[in-house]
Amino acid sequence: MTVILRTVAELREVVRGWKAEGHVVGVVPTMGALHDGHLSLARRAKAECGRVITTIFVNPKQFNNPDDLKKYPRTEEADAALLRWVGVEVVFCPAPEEVYPQGFVTTVSVGGVSQPLEGELRPGHFDGVATVVAKLFGMTQADRGYFGQKDWQQLQVVQRLVADLNMAVTVVGCETVRDPDGLAMSSRNVRLTAAGRQKAPALYAAMLAAARDFRSGVPEQEAMARATAAVMAEGFESVEYIELRDAETLGPVTDADRPIRMLAAAWLDGVRLIDNIAV
Ligand code: AMP
């Protein structure tokens, strides 16, 4: 049975019971408007944990752009139906006042890995993410937290947060789920026009081509420039970055023996798309 809970007090009560019975508790934090990417996290959590909580909370603190927050899709009933289908035990949908009550003044700020790329382009975004993730771990008392590689930098921020604050949570990073044409699934994809949706897979295609070029000896700058040119030629409005980074620190690639990640952000149809791949 799937229950929807809205208060921290009710959630704690339920989790206390589960823990007394010795269950491993998993949490899948989301902002709702669920798609197969989110559901893959929930299914993995179900496979690995005795009890699973999916949280649905459009966290105002992680939106640097008020218009993006206003336009963020909200589909709670459909989301709950999907989660019932997957069999998660609890859907936690708190109101903003439940998460940030009067008097709330704490910010969790992860240094280093939060700073480049999304950190530069979306000021305050990762403080909002780290704060809400720390709170969700505290509220749910989860043993395992499930996050998508789709938001690669976010996943590194969460790993760092848990390590630095000795949180008793195992962070599990799950593969990016894509539409058949390669576009990474995202709640924001519904905001693309039909024409934009046709063009959108060009980002992933250009990234794959750039990774092949780089591996076959094309210099980093040139490979990335070719990818940017390919995406712009497809009709994207702009490319914020297509870059190679150290997969864990998100710093520049200095040691070719460490894992390398290609990360990208680009605008199409007034929608900001992000993606990343292993190189
Ligand atoms: P969001 O609702 O966008 O905050 O995403 C909630 C979680 O789902 C995050 O850990 C995301 O990384 C993950 N996620 C979003 N899209 C995908 C995807 N296409 N594949 C895998 N995980 C995803």
Coordinates of C-alpha atoms and ligand atoms in Angstrom, one line a residue:
M1 CA 0.0 0.0 0.0
T2 CA 1.2 3.5 -0.8
V3 CA 0.3 6.3 1.5
I4 CA 0.7 10.1 0.9
L5 CA 2.1 12.0 3.9
R6 CA 2.5 15.8 4.2
T7 CA 4.0 16.4 7.7
V8 CA 7.3 15.6 9.1
A9 CA 5.7 14.3 12.3
E10 CA 3.6 11.7 10.4
L11 CA 6.7 10.7 8.4
R12 CA 8.8 10.2 11.5
E13 CA 6.1 8.1 13.1
V14 CA 6.0 5.7 10.1
V15 CA 9.7 5.5 9.8
R16 CA 10.1 4.8 13.6
G17 CA 7.9 1.7 13.1
W18 CA 9.8 0.5 10.1
K19 CA 13.1 0.9 11.9
A20 CA 11.8 -1.0 14.9
E21 CA 11.0 -3.9 12.5
G22 CA 14.6 -3.7 11.2
H23 CA 13.8 -2.5 7.7
V24 CA 16.4 -0.7 5.5
V25 CA 14.8 2.6 4.4
G26 CA 15.5 4.1 1.0
V27 CA 14.6 7.7 -0.1
V28 CA 14.2 9.0 -3.6
P29 CA 14.1 12.8 -3.6
T30 CA 12.3 14.4 -6.5
M31 CA 10.5 17.6 -7.5
G32 CA 7.7 15.6 -9.1
A33 CA 6.4 15.6 -12.7
L34 CA 7.7 12.1 -12.7
H35 CA 9.0 10.3 -15.7
D36 CA 10.8 7.0 -16.3
G37 CA 14.1 8.4 -15.0
H38 CA 12.6 9.1 -11.6
L39 CA 10.8 5.7 -11.7
S40 CA 14.1 3.9 -12.4
L41 CA 15.4 5.3 -9.2
A42 CA 12.3 4.3 -7.3
R43 CA 12.5 0.7 -8.7
R44 CA 16.2 0.4 -7.8
A45 CA 15.3 1.6 -4.3
K46 CA 12.5 -1.0 -4.1
A47 CA 15.0 -3.7 -5.1
E48 CA 17.5 -2.7 -2.5
C49 CA 15.5 -1.5 0.5
G50 CA 12.7 -3.0 2.7
R51 CA 10.8 0.3 2.7
V52 CA 10.9 3.2 0.2
I53 CA 9.9 6.9 0.5
T54 CA 9.7 9.1 -2.6
T55 CA 9.7 12.8 -1.8
I56 CA 8.0 15.3 -4.0
F57 CA 8.9 18.8 -3.2
V58 CA 9.5 21.7 -5.6
N59 CA 12.2 23.3 -3.5
P60 CA 12.0 27.1 -3.9
K61 CA 15.5 27.5 -2.5
Q62 CA 17.2 25.7 -5.5
F63 CA 15.6 27.9 -8.2
N64 CA 17.7 30.8 -9.1
N65 CA 15.2 31.9 -11.7
P66 CA 11.7 32.8 -10.4
D67 CA 10.1 32.2 -13.8
D68 CA 11.5 28.6 -13.9
L69 CA 10.0 28.0 -10.4
K70 CA 6.6 29.4 -11.5
K71 CA 6.6 27.3 -14.7
Y72 CA 7.9 24.1 -13.1
P73 CA 5.3 21.3 -13.9
R74 CA 3.2 20.0 -11.0
T75 CA 1.4 16.7 -11.5
E76 CA 0.9 15.3 -8.0
E77 CA -2.0 13.0 -8.7
A78 CA -0.4 11.4 -11.8
D79 CA 2.9 11.1 -9.8
A80 CA 1.2 9.3 -6.9
A81 CA -0.4 6.9 -9.4
L82 CA 3.0 6.0 -10.9
L83 CA 4.5 5.5 -7.5
R84 CA 1.7 3.3 -6.4
W85 CA 2.4 1.2 -9.5
V86 CA 6.1 0.9 -8.5
G87 CA 5.0 0.0 -5.0
V88 CA 6.8 2.7 -2.9
E89 CA 5.4 2.7 0.6
V90 CA 5.3 6.4 1.2
V91 CA 5.0 9.5 -1.0
F92 CA 6.1 12.5 1.1
C93 CA 4.7 15.8 -0.3
P94 CA 5.3 18.5 2.2
A95 CA 4.1 22.1 1.7
P96 CA 6.9 24.8 1.6
E97 CA 5.9 26.0 5.1
E98 CA 6.5 22.4 6.4
V99 CA 10.0 22.3 5.1
Y100 CA 10.9 26.0 5.8
P101 CA 8.8 27.0 8.8
Q102 CA 8.9 30.5 10.3
G103 CA 12.3 31.2 11.8
F104 CA 14.2 28.9 9.4
V105 CA 17.7 30.4 8.9
T106 CA 20.2 27.5 8.2
T107 CA 22.0 27.1 4.8
V108 CA 24.1 24.1 4.0
S109 CA 26.9 25.1 1.6
V110 CA 29.2 22.5 0.0
G111 CA 32.4 24.0 -1.3
G112 CA 34.7 22.9 -4.1
V113 CA 32.6 20.7 -6.3
S114 CA 29.6 23.1 -6.1
Q115 CA 31.5 26.0 -7.5
P116 CA 32.2 25.5 -11.3
L117 CA 29.7 25.1 -14.1
E118 CA 26.1 25.0 -12.6
G119 CA 27.5 26.7 -9.5
E120 CA 28.7 29.7 -11.5
L121 CA 25.7 29.8 -13.9
R122 CA 23.0 29.2 -11.2
P123 CA 24.1 31.2 -8.1
G124 CA 22.7 29.7 -4.9
H125 CA 21.4 26.6 -6.7
F126 CA 23.6 24.1 -4.9
D127 CA 23.1 25.7 -1.5
G128 CA 19.4 25.1 -2.1
V129 CA 20.1 21.5 -3.1
A130 CA 22.5 20.7 -0.3
T131 CA 20.1 22.3 2.3
V132 CA 17.0 20.4 1.2
V133 CA 18.9 17.1 0.8
A134 CA 20.3 17.4 4.3
K135 CA 16.8 18.2 5.5
L136 CA 15.3 15.3 3.6
F137 CA 17.9 12.9 5.0
G138 CA 17.1 14.2 8.5
M139 CA 13.3 14.0 8.0
T140 CA 13.3 10.5 6.5
Q141 CA 16.2 9.0 8.5
A142 CA 16.9 7.0 5.3
D143 CA 19.7 4.5 5.1
R144 CA 20.1 4.8 1.4
G145 CA 19.5 7.8 -0.9
Y146 CA 18.9 7.4 -4.7
F147 CA 20.1 10.1 -7.2
G148 CA 20.4 10.3 -11.0
Q149 CA 23.6 10.7 -12.9
K150 CA 21.5 13.0 -15.1
D151 CA 22.4 15.7 -12.6
W152 CA 26.1 14.7 -12.4
Q153 CA 27.4 17.7 -10.5
Q154 CA 24.5 17.5 -8.1
L155 CA 25.4 13.8 -7.4
Q156 CA 29.0 14.8 -6.6
V157 CA 27.7 17.6 -4.3
V158 CA 25.5 15.1 -2.4
Q159 CA 28.4 12.6 -2.1
R160 CA 30.6 15.4 -0.7
L161 CA 27.8 16.6 1.7
V162 CA 27.3 13.1 3.1
A163 CA 31.1 12.4 3.4
D164 CA 31.9 15.8 5.0
L165 CA 29.0 15.8 7.5
N166 CA 29.4 12.1 8.3
M167 CA 25.7 11.4 7.4
A168 CA 24.7 7.8 7.9
V169 CA 23.3 7.5 4.3
T170 CA 24.7 5.5 1.4
V171 CA 24.3 7.6 -1.8
V172 CA 23.4 5.5 -4.9
G173 CA 24.0 7.1 -8.3
C174 CA 21.7 5.7 -11.0
E175 CA 22.3 5.7 -14.8
T176 CA 20.6 8.4 -16.9
V177 CA 17.4 7.2 -18.5
R178 CA 16.9 8.5 -22.1
D179 CA 14.1 8.6 -24.7
P180 CA 14.7 6.2 -27.6
D181 CA 16.2 9.1 -29.7
G182 CA 18.8 9.8 -26.9
L183 CA 17.3 12.9 -25.2
A184 CA 17.9 12.6 -21.4
M185 CA 14.5 12.5 -19.7
S186 CA 13.7 15.6 -17.8
S187 CA 10.6 17.1 -16.2
R188 CA 11.4 20.3 -18.2
N189 CA 11.2 18.5 -21.6
V190 CA 7.4 18.9 -21.6
R191 CA 8.0 22.7 -22.1
L192 CA 9.7 22.1 -25.5
T193 CA 7.6 22.8 -28.6
A194 CA 7.1 19.9 -31.0
A195 CA 9.8 21.4 -33.3
G196 CA 12.2 21.8 -30.3
R197 CA 11.6 18.3 -29.2
Q198 CA 12.8 17.1 -32.7
K199 CA 16.0 19.1 -32.3
A200 CA 16.7 18.3 -28.7
P201 CA 18.6 14.9 -29.2
A202 CA 21.3 16.9 -31.1
L203 CA 22.9 17.7 -27.8
Y204 CA 23.5 14.1 -26.7
A205 CA 24.6 13.2 -30.3
A206 CA 27.1 16.1 -30.4
M207 CA 28.5 15.0 -27.0
L208 CA 28.9 11.4 -28.1
A209 CA 30.7 12.6 -31.3
A210 CA 33.0 14.9 -29.3
A211 CA 33.9 12.1 -26.9
R212 CA 34.8 9.9 -29.9
D213 CA 36.9 12.8 -31.4
F214 CA 38.7 13.4 -28.1
R215 CA 39.5 9.7 -27.6
S216 CA 40.8 9.5 -31.1
G217 CA 43.3 12.4 -30.5
V218 CA 41.4 15.6 -31.3
P219 CA 42.5 18.2 -28.8
E220 CA 40.0 18.9 -26.0
Q221 CA 39.3 22.5 -27.0
E222 CA 38.7 21.6 -30.7
A223 CA 36.5 18.6 -29.8
M224 CA 34.3 20.7 -27.5
A225 CA 34.1 23.6 -30.1
R226 CA 32.9 21.1 -32.8
A227 CA 30.2 19.9 -30.4
T228 CA 29.1 23.5 -29.7
A229 CA 29.0 24.3 -33.4
A230 CA 26.9 21.1 -34.1
V231 CA 24.4 22.0 -31.4
M232 CA 24.1 25.6 -32.6
A233 CA 23.7 24.5 -36.3
E234 CA 20.7 22.4 -35.1
G235 CA 18.9 25.5 -33.9
F236 CA 19.7 25.7 -30.2
E237 CA 19.6 29.3 -28.9
S238 CA 22.9 29.1 -27.0
V239 CA 25.3 26.7 -25.4
E240 CA 26.4 27.6 -21.9
Y241 CA 29.1 25.0 -21.7
I242 CA 30.2 21.7 -23.2
E243 CA 33.3 20.8 -21.2
L244 CA 35.5 18.0 -20.0
R245 CA 36.0 17.8 -16.3
D246 CA 37.4 15.5 -13.6
A247 CA 34.4 13.3 -13.0
E248 CA 34.6 13.6 -9.2
T249 CA 36.0 17.1 -8.4
L250 CA 34.5 18.8 -11.5
G251 CA 37.9 20.6 -11.8
P252 CA 39.8 20.8 -15.1
V253 CA 41.2 17.6 -16.5
T254 CA 44.8 17.4 -15.4
D255 CA 45.3 13.7 -14.8
A256 CA 44.2 11.6 -17.8
D257 CA 44.3 8.5 -15.6
R258 CA 41.3 9.8 -13.5
P259 CA 37.7 9.4 -14.8
I260 CA 36.7 12.2 -17.1
R261 CA 33.1 13.4 -17.6
M262 CA 31.7 15.6 -20.4
L263 CA 29.1 18.0 -19.0
A264 CA 26.8 20.3 -21.1
A265 CA 24.1 22.9 -20.6
A266 CA 22.3 24.5 -23.6
W267 CA 19.1 26.5 -24.3
L268 CA 16.5 25.3 -26.7
D269 CA 13.0 26.8 -27.0
G270 CA 13.6 28.9 -23.9
V271 CA 14.2 25.6 -22.0
R272 CA 17.6 24.9 -20.3
L273 CA 18.7 21.4 -21.1
I274 CA 21.6 19.7 -19.2
D275 CA 23.3 16.4 -20.0
N276 CA 26.6 14.5 -19.2
I277 CA 28.4 11.4 -20.4
A278 CA 31.4 9.4 -19.3
V279 CA 34.4 10.0 -21.6
Ligands
AMP1 P1 14.3 16.2 -10.2 O1 12.9 15.9 -10.0 O2 14.6 16.8 -11.5 O3 14.9 17.0 -9.0 O4 15.1 14.8 -10.2 C1 15.0 13.9 -9.1 C2 16.0 12.9 -9.2 O5 15.8 12.1 -10.4 C3 17.4 13.4 -9.3 O6 18.3 12.6 -8.5 C4 17.7 13.4 -10.7 O7 19.1 13.2 -11.0 C5 17.0 12.1 -11.1 N1 16.7 12.1 -12.6 C6 16.1 13.1 -13.3 N2 16.1 12.8 -14.6 C7 16.7 11.6 -14.7 C8 17.0 10.7 -15.8 N3 16.6 11.0 -17.1 N4 17.6 9.5 -15.5 C9 17.9 9.2 -14.3 N5 17.7 10.0 -13.2 C10 17.1 11.1 -13.4

